[in-house]
XYZ file of C-alpha atoms in Angstrom:
484
model
C 25.638 -55.988 -5.810
C 22.172 -53.650 -6.050
C 20.116 -53.403 -9.671
C 20.990 -50.860 -11.966
C 16.950 -49.875 -10.760
C 17.647 -49.453 -7.656
C 21.070 -47.942 -7.117
C 18.361 -44.889 -10.070
C 15.608 -45.378 -7.465
C 17.471 -44.676 -4.373
C 19.061 -41.612 -6.066
C 15.327 -40.259 -6.728
C 14.856 -36.495 -4.934
C 12.852 -37.474 -1.158
C 9.397 -36.357 -1.501
C 8.937 -34.256 1.623
C 5.177 -34.834 3.522
C 4.093 -32.204 6.133
C 5.970 -33.878 9.716
C 9.689 -32.160 7.629
C 8.257 -28.672 8.440
C 7.442 -26.244 11.574
C 3.989 -24.520 10.631
C 4.389 -20.985 11.342
C 1.527 -17.834 11.496
C -0.832 -17.485 8.379
C 0.494 -14.983 5.879
C -1.789 -14.911 2.435
C -5.321 -16.680 2.852
C -7.108 -16.937 -1.346
C -10.711 -18.514 -1.591
C -9.102 -21.974 -2.348
C -5.793 -22.078 -0.058
C -4.269 -20.509 2.319
C -0.317 -19.365 3.252
C 1.658 -20.716 6.047
C 4.842 -19.863 7.794
C 7.108 -23.002 8.098
C 10.333 -23.618 8.752
C 12.329 -27.329 7.011
C 13.033 -29.429 9.961
C 16.589 -30.049 7.825
C 17.655 -26.774 6.750
C 16.457 -24.643 9.444
C 14.592 -22.841 5.689
C 11.765 -20.297 6.088
C 9.247 -20.916 2.814
C 5.703 -19.985 2.042
C 3.628 -23.124 2.131
C 0.821 -23.382 -0.046
C -2.021 -25.121 2.072
C -4.574 -26.141 -0.338
C -7.894 -28.877 0.921
C -7.761 -31.305 -1.814
C -12.086 -31.667 -0.935
C -12.488 -28.018 -1.395
C -10.806 -28.194 -4.285
C -12.860 -30.566 -6.339
C -16.320 -29.054 -4.922
C -15.748 -25.725 -6.210
C -14.815 -27.216 -9.589
C -11.030 -25.989 -8.878
C -8.993 -28.993 -10.324
C -7.287 -26.715 -13.570
C -6.560 -23.332 -11.943
C -4.544 -25.492 -9.223
C -2.576 -27.445 -12.153
C -2.433 -24.222 -14.123
C -1.046 -22.153 -11.704
C 1.166 -25.481 -10.996
C 2.499 -25.097 -14.786
C 2.569 -21.224 -14.569
C 5.724 -21.934 -11.964
C 7.191 -24.512 -13.510
C 7.841 -22.664 -16.275
C 8.844 -19.070 -14.103
C 12.284 -18.508 -14.127
C 12.807 -14.865 -13.558
C 14.627 -12.558 -9.996
C 11.259 -10.844 -10.279
C 8.728 -13.783 -9.343
C 8.030 -16.102 -6.299
C 10.040 -19.292 -7.026
C 7.941 -22.780 -7.096
C 10.486 -25.249 -5.053
C 9.271 -28.136 -5.057
C 5.514 -30.654 -4.015
C 3.744 -32.402 -2.818
C 0.177 -33.887 -0.839
C -1.020 -36.129 1.847
C -4.400 -37.427 2.026
C -6.616 -34.349 2.036
C -4.213 -31.121 1.413
C -2.036 -29.850 -1.280
C 1.389 -28.708 -0.983
C 3.240 -25.701 -2.283
C 6.798 -24.699 -1.323
C 7.288 -21.142 -2.604
C 9.810 -18.435 -1.856
C 8.599 -16.748 2.017
C 8.712 -12.641 1.156
C 10.141 -11.415 4.499
C 8.920 -7.836 3.722
C 5.096 -9.313 2.324
C 2.784 -7.002 0.158
C 3.716 -3.844 -2.103
C -0.369 -2.975 -1.383
C 0.961 -2.183 2.524
C 3.214 0.069 1.703
C 1.056 1.090 -0.591
C -1.952 1.793 2.261
C 0.618 3.382 5.313
C 2.436 6.170 2.687
C -1.155 6.605 0.716
C 1.267 7.065 -1.986
C 4.988 6.704 -3.191
C 7.267 8.990 -4.584
C 8.678 9.278 -8.604
C 11.976 7.801 -8.260
C 10.248 4.665 -6.386
C 6.663 4.686 -8.866
C 9.641 4.797 -11.350
C 11.830 1.402 -9.853
C 8.628 -0.703 -8.852
C 7.327 0.352 -12.440
C 10.653 -0.718 -14.167
C 10.689 -4.143 -12.079
C 6.694 -5.036 -12.796
C 7.877 -4.395 -16.391
C 11.205 -6.444 -16.665
C 8.555 -9.517 -14.795
C 5.926 -8.824 -17.489
C 7.574 -9.032 -21.096
C 9.098 -11.892 -19.103
C 6.134 -13.721 -18.653
C 4.613 -13.108 -21.862
C 7.678 -13.873 -23.989
C 6.122 -16.954 -22.416
C 2.815 -17.318 -23.361
C 1.162 -16.613 -20.025
C -1.428 -13.711 -19.250
C -1.341 -13.072 -15.878
C -4.704 -12.074 -15.075
C -5.047 -11.023 -11.484
C -1.593 -8.292 -11.122
C -2.426 -5.865 -8.292
C -0.023 -4.430 -5.191
C -2.157 -7.447 -2.970
C 0.006 -10.210 -5.702
C 2.774 -7.935 -6.100
C 5.915 -9.169 -2.558
C 8.894 -7.527 -1.687
C 11.193 -10.204 -0.562
C 14.337 -8.979 1.308
C 16.100 -7.028 -0.174
C 12.946 -4.834 -1.325
C 13.171 -6.072 -4.900
C 8.929 -7.376 -6.541
C 8.238 -10.885 -6.480
C 5.021 -11.216 -8.636
C 3.084 -14.045 -7.215
C -0.704 -16.458 -7.641
C -1.203 -17.584 -10.900
C -4.207 -19.027 -10.498
C -5.973 -16.619 -13.105
C -3.435 -17.120 -15.191
C -4.098 -17.992 -19.387
C -1.524 -19.933 -21.301
C -1.570 -19.230 -25.121
C -2.187 -21.708 -27.133
C -4.133 -24.227 -24.368
C -7.479 -24.479 -24.336
C -10.147 -23.136 -21.791
C -12.476 -25.541 -21.574
C -13.704 -26.419 -17.742
C -13.005 -22.702 -16.812
C -16.325 -20.387 -16.209
C -16.570 -18.298 -19.108
C -19.994 -16.348 -18.028
C -17.639 -14.055 -15.578
C -14.814 -11.997 -16.095
C -11.197 -13.276 -13.773
C -9.239 -10.538 -11.816
C -10.184 -7.792 -9.685
C -13.250 -5.562 -10.422
C -10.214 -1.979 -10.192
C -8.159 -3.361 -12.354
C -9.862 -5.604 -14.680
C -9.327 -4.394 -18.068
C -12.423 -3.616 -20.995
C -12.161 -6.468 -23.406
C -13.291 -8.798 -20.611
C -15.478 -6.799 -19.584
C -16.879 -6.987 -22.750
C -16.026 -10.485 -23.934
C -14.548 -12.002 -21.683
C -11.198 -11.891 -23.823
C -7.866 -11.685 -22.464
C -4.597 -9.898 -24.170
C -1.467 -10.223 -23.412
C -1.552 -6.288 -23.048
C -4.582 -7.140 -20.839
C -1.413 -7.341 -18.129
C -0.055 -3.939 -19.459
C -4.419 -2.046 -18.283
C -3.861 -3.785 -15.194
C 0.058 -2.124 -15.041
C -1.768 1.247 -16.263
C -4.483 1.032 -13.235
C -0.804 0.427 -11.391
C 1.035 2.753 -12.102
C -1.710 5.848 -11.790
C -2.501 4.383 -7.796
C 2.111 4.555 -6.632
C 1.010 8.146 -7.295
C -2.659 9.033 -6.971
C -3.058 6.901 -4.103
C -5.754 5.526 -5.144
C -7.005 3.655 -8.252
C -8.260 5.333 -11.326
C -11.742 3.159 -11.303
C -13.185 2.840 -8.638
C -16.942 2.756 -7.095
C -19.158 1.834 -3.933
C -20.298 -1.324 -6.217
C -17.790 -3.540 -9.063
C -21.329 -2.562 -11.854
C -20.593 1.156 -11.123
C -16.366 -0.019 -11.232
C -17.391 -1.992 -14.495
C -19.563 1.678 -16.131
C -15.952 3.935 -15.378
C -13.435 0.863 -17.054
C -15.063 0.584 -20.056
C -16.498 4.305 -20.648
C -12.975 5.472 -19.569
C -14.296 7.471 -17.103
C -11.334 8.688 -14.658
C -9.367 11.972 -13.398
C -6.075 12.770 -12.713
C -5.537 14.122 -9.419
C -4.568 17.508 -9.384
C -0.532 17.194 -8.786
C -0.279 14.130 -11.204
C 2.993 14.272 -13.080
C 2.379 15.217 -16.405
C 5.720 12.264 -18.191
C 3.557 9.691 -15.570
C -0.053 11.382 -16.892
C 1.067 10.319 -20.648
C 2.088 7.379 -19.419
C -0.818 5.430 -18.299
C -2.834 7.478 -20.664
C -0.808 5.122 -23.633
C -1.114 1.817 -21.050
C -4.836 3.047 -20.966
C -6.372 2.959 -23.853
C -9.629 0.554 -24.707
C -8.549 -0.740 -27.343
C -5.827 -3.802 -26.321
C -3.688 -3.147 -29.428
C -2.747 -0.127 -29.319
C -1.346 0.182 -25.133
C 2.034 0.900 -25.103
C 3.777 -2.394 -25.153
C 1.481 -4.567 -26.698
C 2.924 -6.337 -30.458
C 1.452 -3.732 -32.409
C 2.607 -0.903 -30.566
C 6.090 -2.342 -31.378
C 6.357 -4.796 -27.957
C 8.269 -4.151 -25.046
C 11.473 -2.157 -26.348
C 8.818 0.801 -27.351
C 7.681 1.158 -23.616
C 10.920 0.715 -21.603
C 11.775 4.172 -24.203
C 8.985 5.446 -22.193
C 10.409 8.909 -21.511
C 9.099 7.937 -18.247
C 12.280 5.395 -17.587
C 14.776 8.069 -18.281
C 17.875 6.679 -16.457
C 16.962 3.280 -15.352
C 19.462 0.944 -15.977
C 17.184 -2.216 -17.298
C 20.574 -5.082 -17.076
C 21.211 -4.232 -13.775
C 17.685 -4.078 -12.520
C 17.539 -6.442 -9.726
C 21.188 -6.476 -8.532
C 19.916 -2.297 -7.941
C 19.469 -0.787 -4.566
C 16.008 0.064 -4.663
C 14.439 3.217 -3.589
C 13.214 4.051 -0.723
C 10.179 4.363 -0.073
C 8.514 7.886 0.243
C 4.559 9.184 0.078
C 4.461 11.662 -2.874
C 4.633 14.715 -1.772
C 3.745 17.664 -4.722
C 2.733 20.298 -2.366
C 6.973 20.274 -1.019
C 8.699 21.458 -4.094
C 6.133 24.701 -3.440
C 6.800 27.471 -6.241
C 7.915 30.959 -4.938
C 3.916 32.835 -5.021
C 3.188 29.251 -2.455
C 5.850 29.625 -0.327
C 5.858 33.859 0.036
C 1.749 33.405 0.279
C 2.020 31.282 4.079
C 4.286 34.318 6.017
C 3.656 37.860 6.565
C 6.965 40.642 6.108
C 9.916 40.776 9.676
C 11.284 37.940 11.716
C 10.058 38.183 15.549
C 11.281 35.909 18.317
C 8.313 32.645 17.229
C 8.748 33.412 13.347
C 12.602 32.321 13.757
C 11.422 29.197 16.050
C 8.944 28.392 14.052
C 12.243 28.243 10.800
C 14.442 26.493 13.048
C 12.587 23.148 13.673
C 12.128 22.604 10.290
C 14.998 21.004 9.433
C 16.793 21.668 6.146
C 15.371 18.230 4.532
C 10.979 19.710 5.334
C 11.283 17.569 8.831
C 10.451 18.037 12.851
C 12.055 16.084 15.416
C 10.420 12.982 16.626
C 8.167 13.439 20.390
C 11.274 12.661 21.817
C 13.538 15.090 20.387
C 10.502 17.619 20.175
C 10.533 20.552 23.245
C 7.160 22.241 23.656
C 7.168 25.351 25.728
C 7.336 25.068 29.180
C 3.742 27.128 29.457
C 1.180 24.721 26.659
C 2.896 21.583 28.556
C 2.364 23.208 31.526
C -1.593 24.671 30.681
C -2.355 21.507 29.106
C -1.295 19.497 31.876
C -3.425 21.704 34.238
C -6.966 21.463 31.946
C -6.488 17.281 32.347
C -5.296 17.007 35.897
C -7.940 19.735 37.533
C -11.032 17.915 37.858
C -13.176 21.243 38.158
C -11.561 23.242 35.513
C -12.124 19.721 33.299
C -15.612 18.927 34.298
C -16.437 22.652 33.598
C -14.125 22.783 30.321
C -16.383 20.050 29.328
C -20.027 21.342 30.485
C -19.142 24.098 28.556
C -18.188 22.146 25.596
C -21.496 19.865 25.329
C -22.985 22.862 25.467
C -21.227 24.718 22.648
C -19.613 22.810 20.604
C -20.755 20.963 18.040
C -18.476 18.105 17.568
C -18.911 17.119 20.901
C -22.082 14.145 20.140
C -18.048 12.621 19.012
C -16.200 12.597 21.088
C -17.045 10.056 23.296
C -16.791 13.200 26.461
C -13.507 13.792 26.074
C -12.498 16.958 26.080
C -11.833 17.884 23.636
C -8.219 19.880 23.565
C -7.940 20.908 19.388
C -9.705 20.935 16.605
C -8.776 22.363 13.421
C -10.060 22.161 9.771
C -7.512 19.802 7.591
C -7.501 18.512 3.874
C -6.578 14.965 5.039
C -4.915 13.653 2.437
C -5.081 9.841 0.366
C -1.967 10.518 -2.382
C -3.213 13.223 -4.239
C -6.289 13.165 -3.945
C -8.166 15.071 -0.514
C -11.011 14.600 1.925
C -11.407 18.844 4.182
C -11.563 16.997 7.955
C -12.967 18.274 10.958
C -10.135 16.280 12.586
C -10.241 16.580 17.202
C -7.577 15.581 19.388
C -8.412 14.799 23.471
C -7.946 13.236 26.405
C -7.647 9.421 26.208
C -5.376 10.159 23.839
C -7.773 10.131 20.683
C -7.893 11.961 17.265
C -10.715 11.501 16.349
C -11.422 13.066 12.091
C -15.321 13.649 10.792
C -17.560 14.573 7.671
C -17.848 18.819 8.417
C -20.521 19.047 5.676
C -22.394 15.847 6.247
C -21.617 15.783 10.177
C -20.627 12.480 10.593
C -17.134 10.535 12.192
C -15.228 9.101 9.307
C -12.554 7.453 11.945
C -10.002 8.586 14.201
C -6.311 8.047 13.976
C -4.652 4.465 15.962
C -2.825 6.480 19.118
C 0.083 4.268 20.648
C 3.804 5.149 21.738
C 4.723 4.444 18.432
C 2.562 7.455 17.122
C 5.114 10.152 15.769
C 4.311 13.997 14.315
C 6.422 14.942 11.950
C 5.815 18.929 10.494
C 7.391 18.887 6.732
C 6.775 22.359 6.137
C 3.823 25.154 7.603
C 1.173 23.815 5.904
C 1.785 19.593 5.189
C 2.483 17.010 8.519
C 2.483 13.611 9.111
C 1.075 11.610 11.663
C 2.740 8.254 11.449
C 1.332 5.515 13.139
C 2.691 1.175 13.087
C 0.681 0.344 9.699
C -0.025 3.740 8.453
C 1.421 7.853 7.729
C -1.352 9.546 8.019
C -0.594 12.943 5.957
C -2.334 15.877 6.770
C -2.428 19.748 5.021
C -3.711 23.267 7.562
C -4.719 25.204 4.916
C -4.405 27.675 8.325
C -0.606 26.669 8.037
C -0.244 25.729 11.695
C 1.002 22.101 11.384
C 3.900 23.150 13.368
C 1.375 23.937 15.981
C -0.359 20.889 15.372
C 2.809 18.393 15.850
C 3.744 20.831 18.823
C -0.453 20.235 20.573
C -0.011 16.001 19.492
C 3.614 16.049 20.970
C 1.912 17.828 24.176
C -0.715 14.615 24.851
C 1.581 11.829 23.661
C 4.443 13.078 26.977
C 1.302 13.066 29.438
C 0.669 9.654 28.414
C 3.822 8.037 27.333
C 6.735 10.141 28.925
C 8.425 7.615 31.605
C 8.422 10.767 34.053
C 4.600 11.203 33.256
C 2.494 7.578 32.756
C 1.322 8.252 36.151
C 0.385 11.522 36.623
C -3.487 11.625 36.990
C -5.305 12.564 35.057
C -9.310 13.592 35.987
């Protein structure tokens, strides 16, 4: 008969090992770790396994950071945080088995959209607030809260991760660096820069930066290098761009307070109950937020809700055939069909194809372009099919650019003031133009949506021309047509 000791040993969970998993692609990398998507052989479940090299941890004196992160994960029990399911090790590495967030980083969506609309800004800010309330009730400061560390699960709810910089109140910081700040430059609080001291409300400062970024498309404090960013933070040197929602602005101003004891949400200011009562959160169902349906992620478009002066200023009296056809192209919700749904006029397509396919005509136009067009030097010898000054927006921030649509196809954009090529919108079969109104249009690409505004009100013409080029290169009927 087996002894009680043997029986208790057999009931212990079996430690996992690397051979229990099929390791797939790398989905994240840190300063001393790599996160790999892995599937457990027995259960077929997917995990994000954080792999840490023991040798590197010891060399870089990161042991306390690693142990602290594991401790924080073990204390957290909330739906808005990444869960630690298991840990194991071998001779060379440590392994943390984390929940896999299939939708990736919130930062990726911000980069693609530029900014979030009011509904998404409110929803995701509310989820972060609930998460911070739980974390701070446990006496834990995250200290590196930023969109890159906010992941999204398959249902598009947040999952906060990365506790390598976290601080547990009441524990000593012995062995941890005190001669440099902890966190990321754009989100670090002034007290950390001034005294290297963190408060629970240091996370609320980061929240203010994130809310600003959600709405504006950029962080409030930015510069060419870290020192410049730090100086702006210490001096509270930032400004709200035109079109920033006034209620959201009030919330941000109460979070970005230089005094950590005067930030909305901290204990001295009434705690999280006071923060959640701010008008910004009106209508939020706090009790059912984890089960709620997240809003569809859309960029913030203040120009779409135009007042009468802006609306009527675009149009001329009368209704001719051209104006009527333009009005019909824009649907009730302000969208223009995708390239497969749009039908540019036959004359435009014919004229464009003649310019491209006829070598003599193309050579003549290219020669004239090289002699007379100041922007010829930016297009790598390609024929310019359409050009014009547009405002290229990232959130609420805009930069005037000369947009150059060429054969190839290519969409270059140039700083017209300094005559410097700033970039190129990447072409692929998935590229789609979308008009929002007569001034604003999007160019959708797989990894980003470009938000463009034509001050002259010719957004539809840009969409038509981009669609022409798209069809010339990607329409099955025209893919094999000669260009030059």
